[in-house]
Coordinates of C-alpha atoms (C1' of nucleotides) in Angstrom, one line a residue:
Chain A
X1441 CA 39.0 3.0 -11.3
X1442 CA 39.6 -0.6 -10.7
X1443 CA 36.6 -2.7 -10.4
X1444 CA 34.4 -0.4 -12.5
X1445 CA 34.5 1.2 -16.1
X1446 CA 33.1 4.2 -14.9
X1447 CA 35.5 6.4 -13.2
X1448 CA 33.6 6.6 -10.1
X1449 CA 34.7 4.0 -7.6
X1450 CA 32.9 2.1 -5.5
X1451 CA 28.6 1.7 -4.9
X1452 CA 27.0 5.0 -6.6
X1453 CA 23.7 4.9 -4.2
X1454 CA 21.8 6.3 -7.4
X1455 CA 22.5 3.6 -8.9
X1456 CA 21.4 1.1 -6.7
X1457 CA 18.1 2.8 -6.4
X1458 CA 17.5 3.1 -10.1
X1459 CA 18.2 -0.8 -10.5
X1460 CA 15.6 -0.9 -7.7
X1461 CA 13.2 1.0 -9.6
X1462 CA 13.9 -1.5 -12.8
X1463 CA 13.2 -4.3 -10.4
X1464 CA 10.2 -2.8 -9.0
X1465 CA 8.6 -2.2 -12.6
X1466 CA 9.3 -5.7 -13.7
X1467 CA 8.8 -7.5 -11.0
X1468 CA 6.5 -5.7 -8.6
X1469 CA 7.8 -4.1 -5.4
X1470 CA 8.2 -7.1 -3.1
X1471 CA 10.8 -8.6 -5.4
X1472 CA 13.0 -5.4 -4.5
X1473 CA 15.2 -6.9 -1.3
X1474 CA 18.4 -5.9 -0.2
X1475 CA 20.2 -9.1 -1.6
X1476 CA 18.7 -9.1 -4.8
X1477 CA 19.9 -5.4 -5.7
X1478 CA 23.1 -6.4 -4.2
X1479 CA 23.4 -9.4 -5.9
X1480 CA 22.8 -7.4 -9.4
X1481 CA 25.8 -5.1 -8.3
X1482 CA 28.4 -8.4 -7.4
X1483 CA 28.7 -7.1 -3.6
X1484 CA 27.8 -8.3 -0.4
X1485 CA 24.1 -7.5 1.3
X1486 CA 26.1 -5.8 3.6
X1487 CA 27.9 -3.2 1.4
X1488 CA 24.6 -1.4 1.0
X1489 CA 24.0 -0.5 4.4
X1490 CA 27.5 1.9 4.2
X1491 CA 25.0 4.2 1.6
X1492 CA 21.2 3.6 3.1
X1493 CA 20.8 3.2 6.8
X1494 CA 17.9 0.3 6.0
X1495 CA 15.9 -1.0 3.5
X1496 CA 12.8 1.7 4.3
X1497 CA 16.1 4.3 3.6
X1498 CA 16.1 2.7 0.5
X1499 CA 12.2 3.1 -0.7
X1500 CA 11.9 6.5 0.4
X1501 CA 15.1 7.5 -2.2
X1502 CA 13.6 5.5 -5.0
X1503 CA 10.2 7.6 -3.9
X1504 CA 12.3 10.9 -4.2
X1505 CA 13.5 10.2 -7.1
X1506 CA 10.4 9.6 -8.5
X1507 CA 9.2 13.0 -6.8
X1508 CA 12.3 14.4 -8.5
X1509 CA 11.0 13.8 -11.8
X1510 CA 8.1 15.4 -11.8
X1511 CA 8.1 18.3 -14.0
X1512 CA 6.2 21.4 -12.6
X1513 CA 5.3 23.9 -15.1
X1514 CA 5.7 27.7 -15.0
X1515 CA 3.3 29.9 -13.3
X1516 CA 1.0 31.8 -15.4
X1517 CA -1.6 34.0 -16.1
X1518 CA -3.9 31.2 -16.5
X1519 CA -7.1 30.4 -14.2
X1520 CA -6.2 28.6 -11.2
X1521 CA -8.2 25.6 -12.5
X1522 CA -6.3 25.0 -15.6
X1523 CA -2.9 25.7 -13.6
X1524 CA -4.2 23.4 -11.1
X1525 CA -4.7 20.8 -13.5
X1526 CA -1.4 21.5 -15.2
X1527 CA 0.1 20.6 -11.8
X1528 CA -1.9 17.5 -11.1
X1529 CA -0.9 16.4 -14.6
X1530 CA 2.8 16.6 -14.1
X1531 CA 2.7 14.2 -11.2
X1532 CA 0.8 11.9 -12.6
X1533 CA 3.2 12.1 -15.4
X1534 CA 5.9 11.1 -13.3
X1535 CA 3.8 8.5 -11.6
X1536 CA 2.3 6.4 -14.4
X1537 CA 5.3 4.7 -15.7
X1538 CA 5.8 3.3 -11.7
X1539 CA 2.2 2.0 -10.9
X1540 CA 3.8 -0.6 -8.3
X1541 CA 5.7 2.0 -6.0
X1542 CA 4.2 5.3 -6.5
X1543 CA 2.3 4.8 -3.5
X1544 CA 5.4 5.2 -1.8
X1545 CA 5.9 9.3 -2.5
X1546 CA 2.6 10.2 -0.1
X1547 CA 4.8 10.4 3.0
X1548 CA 8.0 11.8 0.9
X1549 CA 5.6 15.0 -0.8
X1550 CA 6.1 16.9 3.0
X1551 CA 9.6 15.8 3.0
X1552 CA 11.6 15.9 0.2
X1553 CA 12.7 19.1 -2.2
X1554 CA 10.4 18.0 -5.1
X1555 CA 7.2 17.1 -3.7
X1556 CA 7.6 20.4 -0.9
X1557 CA 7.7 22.2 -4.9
X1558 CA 4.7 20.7 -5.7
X1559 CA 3.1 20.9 -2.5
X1560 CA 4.0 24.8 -2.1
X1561 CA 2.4 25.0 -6.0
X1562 CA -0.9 23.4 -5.0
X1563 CA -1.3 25.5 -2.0
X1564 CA -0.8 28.4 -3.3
X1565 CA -2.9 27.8 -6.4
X1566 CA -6.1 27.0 -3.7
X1567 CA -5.7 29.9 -2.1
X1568 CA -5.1 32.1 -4.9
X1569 CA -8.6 30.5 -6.1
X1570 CA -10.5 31.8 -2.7
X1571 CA -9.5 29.1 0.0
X1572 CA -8.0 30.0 3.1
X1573 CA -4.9 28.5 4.2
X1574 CA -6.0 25.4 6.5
X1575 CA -8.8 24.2 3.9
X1576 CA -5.9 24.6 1.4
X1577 CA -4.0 22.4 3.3
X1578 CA -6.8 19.9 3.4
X1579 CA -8.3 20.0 -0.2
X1580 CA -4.4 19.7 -1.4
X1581 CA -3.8 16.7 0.8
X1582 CA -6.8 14.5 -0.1
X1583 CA -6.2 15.6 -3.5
X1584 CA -2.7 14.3 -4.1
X1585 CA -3.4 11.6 -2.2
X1586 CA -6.2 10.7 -4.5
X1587 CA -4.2 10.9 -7.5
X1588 CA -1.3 9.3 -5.9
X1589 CA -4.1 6.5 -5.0
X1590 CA -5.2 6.7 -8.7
X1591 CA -1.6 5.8 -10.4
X1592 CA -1.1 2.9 -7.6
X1593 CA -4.9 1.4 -8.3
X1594 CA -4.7 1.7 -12.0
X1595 CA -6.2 -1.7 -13.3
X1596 CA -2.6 -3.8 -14.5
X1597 CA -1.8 -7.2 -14.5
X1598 CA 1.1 -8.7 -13.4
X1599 CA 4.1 -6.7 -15.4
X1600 CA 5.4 -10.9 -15.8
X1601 CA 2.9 -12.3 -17.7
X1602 CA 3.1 -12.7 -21.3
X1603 CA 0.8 -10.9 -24.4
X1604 CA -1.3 -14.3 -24.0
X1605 CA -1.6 -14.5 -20.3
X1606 CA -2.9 -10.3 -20.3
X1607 CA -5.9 -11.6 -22.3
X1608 CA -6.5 -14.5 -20.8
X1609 CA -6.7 -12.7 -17.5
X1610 CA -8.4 -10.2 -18.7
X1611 CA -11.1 -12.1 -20.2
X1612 CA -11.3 -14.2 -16.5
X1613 CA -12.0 -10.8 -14.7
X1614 CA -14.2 -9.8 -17.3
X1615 CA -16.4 -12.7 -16.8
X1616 CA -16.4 -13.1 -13.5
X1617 CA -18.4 -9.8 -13.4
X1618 CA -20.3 -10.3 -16.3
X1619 CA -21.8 -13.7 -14.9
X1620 CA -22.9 -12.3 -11.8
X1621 CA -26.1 -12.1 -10.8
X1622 CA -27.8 -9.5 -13.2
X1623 CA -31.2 -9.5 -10.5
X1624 CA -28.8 -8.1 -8.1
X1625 CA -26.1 -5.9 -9.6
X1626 CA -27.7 -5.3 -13.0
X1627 CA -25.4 -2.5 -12.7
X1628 CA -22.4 -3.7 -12.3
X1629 CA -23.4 -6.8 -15.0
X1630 CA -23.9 -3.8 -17.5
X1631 CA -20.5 -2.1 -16.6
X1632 CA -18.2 -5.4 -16.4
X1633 CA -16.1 -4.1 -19.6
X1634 CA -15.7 -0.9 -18.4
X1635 CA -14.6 -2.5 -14.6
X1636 CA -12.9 -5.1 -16.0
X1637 CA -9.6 -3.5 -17.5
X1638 CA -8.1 -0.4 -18.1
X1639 CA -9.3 -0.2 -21.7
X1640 CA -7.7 3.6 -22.4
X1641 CA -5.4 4.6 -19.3
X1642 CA -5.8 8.3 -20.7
X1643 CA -9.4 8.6 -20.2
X1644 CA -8.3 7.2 -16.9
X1645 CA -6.5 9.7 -16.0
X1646 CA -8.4 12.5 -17.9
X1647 CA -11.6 11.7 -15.5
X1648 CA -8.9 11.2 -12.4
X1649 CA -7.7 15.0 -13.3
X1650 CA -11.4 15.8 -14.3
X1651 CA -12.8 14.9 -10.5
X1652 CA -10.2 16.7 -9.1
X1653 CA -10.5 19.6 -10.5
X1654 CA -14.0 19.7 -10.2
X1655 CA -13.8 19.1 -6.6
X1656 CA -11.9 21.5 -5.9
X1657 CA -14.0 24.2 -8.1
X1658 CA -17.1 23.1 -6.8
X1659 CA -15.9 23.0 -3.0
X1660 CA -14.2 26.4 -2.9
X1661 CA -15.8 29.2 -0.6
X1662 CA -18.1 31.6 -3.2
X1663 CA -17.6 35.1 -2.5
Chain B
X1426 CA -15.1 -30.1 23.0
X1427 CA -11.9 -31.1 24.6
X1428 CA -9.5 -28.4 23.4
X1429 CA -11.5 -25.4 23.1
X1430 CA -14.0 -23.8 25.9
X1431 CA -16.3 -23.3 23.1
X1432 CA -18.4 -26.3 21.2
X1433 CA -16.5 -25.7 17.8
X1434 CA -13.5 -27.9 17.2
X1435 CA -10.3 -27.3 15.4
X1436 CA -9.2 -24.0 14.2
X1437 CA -12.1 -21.8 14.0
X1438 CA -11.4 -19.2 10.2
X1439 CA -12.9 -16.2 11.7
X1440 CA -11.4 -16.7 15.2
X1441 CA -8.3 -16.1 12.8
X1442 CA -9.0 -13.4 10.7
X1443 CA -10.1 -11.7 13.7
X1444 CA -7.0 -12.1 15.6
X1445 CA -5.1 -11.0 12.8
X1446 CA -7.2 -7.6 12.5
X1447 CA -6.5 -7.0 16.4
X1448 CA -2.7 -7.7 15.7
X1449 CA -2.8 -5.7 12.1
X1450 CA -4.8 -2.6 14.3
X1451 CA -2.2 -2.7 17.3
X1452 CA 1.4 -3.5 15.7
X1453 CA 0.8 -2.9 12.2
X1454 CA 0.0 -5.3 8.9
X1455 CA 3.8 -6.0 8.9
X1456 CA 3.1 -8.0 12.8
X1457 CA 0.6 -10.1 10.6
X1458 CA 2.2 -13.3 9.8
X1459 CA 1.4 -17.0 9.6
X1460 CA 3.8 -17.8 12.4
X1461 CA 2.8 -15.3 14.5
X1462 CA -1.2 -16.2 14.4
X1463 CA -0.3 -19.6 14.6
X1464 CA 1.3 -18.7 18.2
X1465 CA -1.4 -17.2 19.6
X1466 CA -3.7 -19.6 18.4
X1467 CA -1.4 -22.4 19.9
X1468 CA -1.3 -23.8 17.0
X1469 CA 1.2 -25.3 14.8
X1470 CA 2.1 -22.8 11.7
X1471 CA 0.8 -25.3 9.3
X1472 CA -2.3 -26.0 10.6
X1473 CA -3.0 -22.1 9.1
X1474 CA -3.2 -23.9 5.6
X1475 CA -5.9 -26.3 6.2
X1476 CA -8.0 -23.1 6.4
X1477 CA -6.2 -20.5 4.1
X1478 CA -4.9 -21.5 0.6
X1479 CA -1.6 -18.9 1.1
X1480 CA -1.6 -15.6 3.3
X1481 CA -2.4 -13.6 0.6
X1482 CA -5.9 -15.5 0.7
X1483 CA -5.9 -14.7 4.7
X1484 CA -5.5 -11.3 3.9
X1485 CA -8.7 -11.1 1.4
X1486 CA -10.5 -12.8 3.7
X1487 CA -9.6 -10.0 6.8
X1488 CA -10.3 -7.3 4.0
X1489 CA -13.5 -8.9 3.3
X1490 CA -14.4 -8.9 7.0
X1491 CA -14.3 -4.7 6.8
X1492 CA -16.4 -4.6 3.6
X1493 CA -19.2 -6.7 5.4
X1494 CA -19.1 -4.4 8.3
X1495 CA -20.1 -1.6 5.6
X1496 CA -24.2 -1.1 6.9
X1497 CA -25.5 0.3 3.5
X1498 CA -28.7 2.7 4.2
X1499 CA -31.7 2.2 2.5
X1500 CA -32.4 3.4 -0.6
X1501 CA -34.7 6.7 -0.1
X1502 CA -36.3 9.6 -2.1
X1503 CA -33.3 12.3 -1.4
X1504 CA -31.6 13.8 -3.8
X1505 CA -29.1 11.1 -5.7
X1506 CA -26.0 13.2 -4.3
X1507 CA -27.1 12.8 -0.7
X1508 CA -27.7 9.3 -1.2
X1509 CA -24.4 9.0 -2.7
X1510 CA -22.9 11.0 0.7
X1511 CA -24.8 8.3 2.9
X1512 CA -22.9 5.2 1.3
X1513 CA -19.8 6.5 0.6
X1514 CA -20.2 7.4 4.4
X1515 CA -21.0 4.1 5.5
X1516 CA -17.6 3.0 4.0
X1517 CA -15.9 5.5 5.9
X1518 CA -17.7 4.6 9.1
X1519 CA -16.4 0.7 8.4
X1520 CA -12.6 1.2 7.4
X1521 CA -11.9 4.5 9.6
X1522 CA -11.1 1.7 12.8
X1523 CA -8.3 -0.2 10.7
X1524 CA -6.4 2.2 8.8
X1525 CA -3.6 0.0 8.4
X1526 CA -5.4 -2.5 6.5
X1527 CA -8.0 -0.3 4.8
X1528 CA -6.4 -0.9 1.6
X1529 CA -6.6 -4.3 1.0
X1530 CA -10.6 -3.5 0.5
X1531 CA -9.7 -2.1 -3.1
X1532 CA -9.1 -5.6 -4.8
X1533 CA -12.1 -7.0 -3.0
X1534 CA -14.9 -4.2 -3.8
X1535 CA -15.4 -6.4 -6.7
X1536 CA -15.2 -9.3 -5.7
X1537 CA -16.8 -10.2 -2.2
X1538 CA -20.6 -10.0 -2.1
X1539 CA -20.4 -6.9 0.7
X1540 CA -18.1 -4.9 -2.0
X1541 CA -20.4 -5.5 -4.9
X1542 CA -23.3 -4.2 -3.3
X1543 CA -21.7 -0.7 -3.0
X1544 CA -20.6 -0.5 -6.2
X1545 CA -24.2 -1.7 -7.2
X1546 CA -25.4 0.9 -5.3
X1547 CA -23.4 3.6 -5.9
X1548 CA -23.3 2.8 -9.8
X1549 CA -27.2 2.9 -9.7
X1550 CA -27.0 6.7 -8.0
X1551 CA -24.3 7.8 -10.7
X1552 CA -27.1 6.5 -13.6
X1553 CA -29.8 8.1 -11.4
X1554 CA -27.9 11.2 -11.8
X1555 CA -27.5 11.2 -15.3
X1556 CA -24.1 9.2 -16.2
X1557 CA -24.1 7.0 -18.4
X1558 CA -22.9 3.4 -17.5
X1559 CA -19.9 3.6 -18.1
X1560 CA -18.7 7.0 -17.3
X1561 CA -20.9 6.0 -13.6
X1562 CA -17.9 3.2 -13.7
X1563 CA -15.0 4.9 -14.2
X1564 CA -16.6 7.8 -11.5
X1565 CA -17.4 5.2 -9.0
X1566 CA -14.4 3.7 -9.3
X1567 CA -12.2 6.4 -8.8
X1568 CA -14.2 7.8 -6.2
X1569 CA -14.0 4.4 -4.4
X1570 CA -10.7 4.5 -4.7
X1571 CA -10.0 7.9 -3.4
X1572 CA -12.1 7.0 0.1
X1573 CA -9.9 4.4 1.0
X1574 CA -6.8 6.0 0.2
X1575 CA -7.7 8.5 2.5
X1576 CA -8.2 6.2 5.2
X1577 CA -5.4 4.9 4.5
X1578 CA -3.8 7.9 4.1
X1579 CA -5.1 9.5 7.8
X1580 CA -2.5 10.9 9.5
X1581 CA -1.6 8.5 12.3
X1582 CA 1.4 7.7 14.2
X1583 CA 2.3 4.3 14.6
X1584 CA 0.0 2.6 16.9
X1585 CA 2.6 1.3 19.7
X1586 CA 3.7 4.7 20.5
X1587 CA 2.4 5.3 24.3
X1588 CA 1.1 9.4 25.3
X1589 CA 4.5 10.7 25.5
X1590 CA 5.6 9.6 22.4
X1591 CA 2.9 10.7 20.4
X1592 CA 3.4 14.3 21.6
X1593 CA 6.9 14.3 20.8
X1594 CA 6.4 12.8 17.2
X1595 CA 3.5 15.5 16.6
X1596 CA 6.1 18.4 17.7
X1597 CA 8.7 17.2 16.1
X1598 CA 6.7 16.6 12.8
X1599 CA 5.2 20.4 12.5
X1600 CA 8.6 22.0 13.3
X1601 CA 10.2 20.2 10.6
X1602 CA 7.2 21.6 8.2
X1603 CA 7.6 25.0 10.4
X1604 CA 11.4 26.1 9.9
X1605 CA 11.4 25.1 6.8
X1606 CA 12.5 28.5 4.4
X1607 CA 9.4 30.6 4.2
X1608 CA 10.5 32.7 1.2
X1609 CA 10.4 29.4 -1.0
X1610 CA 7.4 27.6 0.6
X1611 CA 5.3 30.3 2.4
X1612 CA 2.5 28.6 2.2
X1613 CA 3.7 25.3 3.4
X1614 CA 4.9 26.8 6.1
X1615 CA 1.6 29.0 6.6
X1616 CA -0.1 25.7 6.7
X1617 CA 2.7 23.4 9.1
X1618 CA -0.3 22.8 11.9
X1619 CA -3.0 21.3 9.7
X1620 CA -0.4 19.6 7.7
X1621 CA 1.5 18.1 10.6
X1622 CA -0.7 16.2 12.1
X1623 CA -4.4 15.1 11.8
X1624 CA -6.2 17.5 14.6
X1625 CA -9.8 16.7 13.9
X1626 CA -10.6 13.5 11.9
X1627 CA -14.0 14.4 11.5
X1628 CA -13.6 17.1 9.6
X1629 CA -10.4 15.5 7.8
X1630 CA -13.4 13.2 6.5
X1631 CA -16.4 15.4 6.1
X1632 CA -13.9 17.6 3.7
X1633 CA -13.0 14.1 1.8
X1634 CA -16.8 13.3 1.3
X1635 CA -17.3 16.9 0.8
X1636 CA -15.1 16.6 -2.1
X1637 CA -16.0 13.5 -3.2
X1638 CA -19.5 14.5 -4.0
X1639 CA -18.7 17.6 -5.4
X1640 CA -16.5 16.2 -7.9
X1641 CA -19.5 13.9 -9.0
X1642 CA -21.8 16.6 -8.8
X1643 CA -19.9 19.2 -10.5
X1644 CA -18.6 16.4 -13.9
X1645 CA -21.8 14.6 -14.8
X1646 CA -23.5 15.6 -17.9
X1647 CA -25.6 18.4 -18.5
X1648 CA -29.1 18.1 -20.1
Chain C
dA116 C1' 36.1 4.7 4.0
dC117 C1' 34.3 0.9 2.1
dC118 C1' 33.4 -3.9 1.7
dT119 C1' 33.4 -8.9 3.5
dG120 C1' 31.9 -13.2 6.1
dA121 C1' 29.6 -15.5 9.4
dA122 C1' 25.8 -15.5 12.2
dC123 C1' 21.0 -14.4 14.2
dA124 C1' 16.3 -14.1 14.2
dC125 C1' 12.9 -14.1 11.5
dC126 C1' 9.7 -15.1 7.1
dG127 C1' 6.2 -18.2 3.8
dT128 C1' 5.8 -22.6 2.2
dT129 C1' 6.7 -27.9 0.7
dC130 C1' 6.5 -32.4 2.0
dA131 C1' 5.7 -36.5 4.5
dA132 C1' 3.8 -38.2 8.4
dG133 C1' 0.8 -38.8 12.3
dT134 C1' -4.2 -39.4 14.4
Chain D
dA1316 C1' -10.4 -34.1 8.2
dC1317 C1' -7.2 -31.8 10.7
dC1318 C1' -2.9 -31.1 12.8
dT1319 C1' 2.4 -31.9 13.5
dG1320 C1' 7.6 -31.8 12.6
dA1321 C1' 11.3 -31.2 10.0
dA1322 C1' 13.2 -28.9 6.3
dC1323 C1' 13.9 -25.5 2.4
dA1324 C1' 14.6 -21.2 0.4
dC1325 C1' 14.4 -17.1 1.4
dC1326 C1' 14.3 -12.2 4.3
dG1327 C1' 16.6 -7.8 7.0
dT1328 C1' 20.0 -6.9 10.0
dT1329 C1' 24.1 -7.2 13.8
dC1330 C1' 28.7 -7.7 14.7
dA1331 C1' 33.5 -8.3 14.1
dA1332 C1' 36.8 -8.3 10.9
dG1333 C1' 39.4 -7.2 6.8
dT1334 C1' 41.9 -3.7 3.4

DNA sequence: ACCTGAACACCGTTCAAGT
DNA sequence: ACCTGAACACCGTTCAAGT
């Protein structure tokens, strides 16, 4: 009532994890330390250990919240596939805007409310489409693992350079494929542009959801 | 000659890098400093930077060090998808000993002379199969990506925990999967044994290059 | 209950200096 | 060329103390 406007009084632990997330997205995961975030919120480093027991506390609530945003859509009377891919699509939804920590909800998907949602939806989709229930549990790991994998990989530059930097340093990895030896990786030469950047993030992610899908179609028992 | 039983003088690179992969497979990448290596090396921390520009440059080099142990078979007259299996195999077979560090590989695939030469060769078996380049890019590169996360990924507990202790952790893992409420994640539950731990790593990674292929298999063009 | 202050045991890295 | 020593600017975290 005091110290802040809000009514609330004292550290609001959501808060302090969605200025983490802010930090993380602008500045990249490793600038997140306790001091800094308690810095931002004019308290001691100390004060923050009264709402997270230690920093790792910390990074698995901002991975929950991000868990906690994904969006599962109803069940329906569609083919597994397609609700599959519905599925898939949500988290990366959630994902994508937090390249930088979203490998951090892999261990939180078995533990928190959110991701035991989506993991219960997966399974259930895999055995509806013919798998039995340990090779459900294993297609659906490596499968959100992948995409999980996917978001964290996606081809960025540092969220801190400028417009001018991006191109520079895109044109620097660009040619430092494109100069290699075509003799040896004519390959690779031939597919520099394509390696180089992430030219169109949604066909990124379309051919992410595509290979998963198709992985999963292609792997289930036939009848 | 004087210092060191061996001929070489001074700090040997490699000598490092492979002391920092022992340390980074027994204690964890976060037991991988500058200070520490220095130590064991006898060495003053400093002397690390006649050989490394920063530790981030230490760190490409120890993920380059996995990518050359990648054996590559020869290219043969199979099928392109069994080809494919073979190398994405041989990757497996390299990173599966150093889970902890397996992901550093991603950044250098690349970019190190080892990493190039499977993406050469697995772009090569993508156009062999009827992508075109730069579909066989964004594949490959996704599908690269996916292998290490699952490394990565393997469910392991952390390395210094003796017998005991692993037992414990294992038991203590499933049950919390296991009580969890079966009326809102039956399947979860259903599946708390395969999920809990990682019972047979072989056939965690014959499923991953099971699906790998499959997904290749089952999204590239139709004549 | 919640926050402060000082301290401890670490980091990576710079700079100037030794040989 | 290669290593040392001291210092700087950080970390996460403990403990005892304040209100």
């Amino acid at each position: 009532m005091t110290q802040n406007t809000e009514g609330r009084r004292g550290l609001d632990p959501d808060v302090i994890v969605k200025s983490a997330l802010a930090v993380a997205d602008t500045e990249g995961l490793d600038a997140v330390t306790i001091r800094r975030l308690a810095q931002e919120h004019q308290v001691t480093p100390m004060a923050l250990y009264r709402h997270f027991k230690d920093k790792d506390d910390l990074l698995q609530a901002l991975a929950d919240r991000l868990l906690a945003d994904v969006v599962l859509p109803e069940a329906d009377d569609q083919p597994w596939p397609d609700q599959m891919r519905s599925n898939l699509d949500a988290l990366l939804t959630a994902l994508r805007p937090h390249p930088g920590v979203a490998h951090l909800t892999l261990p939180r998907i078995l533990t928190s409310a959110p991701g035991l949602a989506l993991a219960e939806r997966c399974l259930a989709l895999l055995v509806d489409g013919g798998f039995d229930i340990d090779q459900a549990a294993e297609v659906g790991r490596q499968t959100l693992c992948s995409l999980v994998a996917l978001v964290a990989a996606e081809p960025r530059l540092d969220p801190r350079t400028d417009e001018d930097g991006r191109e520079d340093a895109i044109a620097a990895r660009r040619a430092a494929l494109a100069t290699l030896p075509a003799s040896r990786y004519p390959n690779v030469v031939a597919a520099a542009g394509t390696l180089s950047y992430c030219e169109n993030p949604e066909r990124y992610y379309q051919i992410g959801l595509d290979l998963a899908v198709a992985a999963m179609v292609r792997t289930r028992p036939r009848p």
